[in-house]
């Protein structure tokens, strides 16, 4: 049976996308994206939660984000969730979860 790994986010960019190239010359870009939730509990107290996502883009999508997306931009991001392990300077293994973008659209 086929499975699906797809995510759609609409949020505000936390900082200007950082563009770079891999050793093989592939264009990449990364940026943070904030999504917000707002709700009221049964006593009418307001609650808010902001979730920060790390977005990674490649090739033409990376070029588009570095040229057109700025801090505070409202963007639509479509992609998949990817987790990876890495080791810090003390050789301690860390896990990071990122969104690999397949589409980024500037909304405002």
Coordinates of C-alpha atoms in Angstrom, one line a residue:
X1 CA 0.0 0.0 0.0
X2 CA 1.3 3.5 -0.9
X3 CA 1.9 6.0 1.9
X4 CA 1.8 9.8 1.7
X5 CA 4.2 12.3 3.2
X6 CA 2.8 15.8 2.3
X7 CA 2.5 19.0 4.3
X8 CA 1.0 22.3 3.5
X9 CA 1.9 25.4 5.5
X10 CA 0.9 29.1 5.3
X11 CA 2.9 31.3 7.6
X12 CA 5.3 34.2 7.9
X13 CA 9.0 34.0 7.1
X14 CA 11.3 34.5 10.2
X15 CA 14.4 35.7 8.3
X16 CA 15.5 36.3 4.7
X17 CA 16.2 32.9 3.1
X18 CA 19.8 31.8 3.1
X19 CA 21.0 30.7 -0.4
X20 CA 24.0 28.5 -1.1
X21 CA 25.3 25.8 -3.5
X22 CA 26.2 22.2 -2.8
X23 CA 29.6 21.0 -3.8
X24 CA 28.0 19.6 -7.0
X25 CA 26.6 23.1 -7.9
X26 CA 22.9 22.5 -6.8
X27 CA 21.2 25.7 -5.6
X28 CA 19.7 25.4 -2.1
X29 CA 17.9 27.8 0.2
X30 CA 16.7 27.5 3.8
X31 CA 14.5 29.7 5.9
X32 CA 12.3 29.6 9.0
X33 CA 8.5 29.8 8.8
X34 CA 6.2 30.6 11.7
X35 CA 2.7 29.2 11.9
X36 CA 0.3 30.4 14.7
X37 CA -2.6 28.9 16.5
X38 CA -5.1 30.9 18.5
X39 CA -7.8 29.4 20.7
X40 CA -10.0 30.1 23.7
X41 CA -10.5 27.7 26.6
X42 CA -13.8 27.1 28.4
X43 CA -13.2 30.1 30.7
X44 CA -12.7 32.3 27.6
X45 CA -9.0 32.7 28.3
X46 CA -7.1 33.4 25.1
X47 CA -4.2 31.0 24.2
X48 CA -1.7 31.3 21.4
X49 CA 1.0 29.0 20.1
X50 CA 3.7 29.7 17.5
X51 CA 5.4 26.7 15.8
X52 CA 8.6 27.3 13.9
X53 CA 9.4 25.2 10.8
X54 CA 12.7 24.9 9.0
X55 CA 12.1 25.0 5.2
X56 CA 14.7 23.7 2.7
X57 CA 14.4 24.3 -1.0
X58 CA 16.4 23.2 -4.0
X59 CA 17.1 24.3 -7.6
X60 CA 14.5 26.7 -9.1
X61 CA 12.5 26.9 -5.9
X62 CA 15.6 27.8 -4.0
X63 CA 16.5 30.5 -6.5
X64 CA 12.9 31.9 -6.3
X65 CA 13.0 32.1 -2.5
X66 CA 16.3 33.9 -2.3
X67 CA 15.2 36.4 -4.9
X68 CA 11.6 37.1 -3.9
X69 CA 11.0 36.1 -0.2
X70 CA 12.0 38.4 2.6
X71 CA 11.6 38.5 6.4
X72 CA 7.9 38.8 7.3
X73 CA 6.6 37.6 3.9
X74 CA 3.4 35.5 4.0
X75 CA 4.1 32.4 2.0
X76 CA 2.4 29.1 1.1
X77 CA 4.7 26.1 1.3
X78 CA 4.0 22.6 0.1
X79 CA 6.4 19.7 0.6
X80 CA 7.3 16.7 2.7
X81 CA 8.6 16.2 6.2
X82 CA 12.2 14.8 6.5
X83 CA 14.1 13.9 9.6
X84 CA 17.9 13.5 9.7
X85 CA 20.6 12.7 12.2
X86 CA 23.8 14.7 12.5
X87 CA 26.7 15.0 15.1
X88 CA 27.7 18.3 16.7
X89 CA 31.2 19.3 17.6
X90 CA 31.2 17.2 20.7
X91 CA 30.2 14.2 18.5
X92 CA 26.7 14.0 20.2
X93 CA 24.1 12.8 17.8
X94 CA 21.2 15.3 17.1
X95 CA 18.0 14.9 15.2
X96 CA 16.5 17.7 13.1
X97 CA 13.1 17.7 11.3
X98 CA 12.8 19.8 8.2
X99 CA 10.3 20.5 5.4
X100 CA 11.6 19.8 1.9
X101 CA 9.7 22.3 -0.2
X102 CA 8.2 21.3 -3.5
X103 CA 6.4 24.6 -4.0
X104 CA 6.8 28.0 -2.4
X105 CA 4.3 30.8 -3.3
X106 CA 4.6 34.4 -2.1
X107 CA 1.1 35.5 -0.8
X108 CA 1.7 39.0 0.5

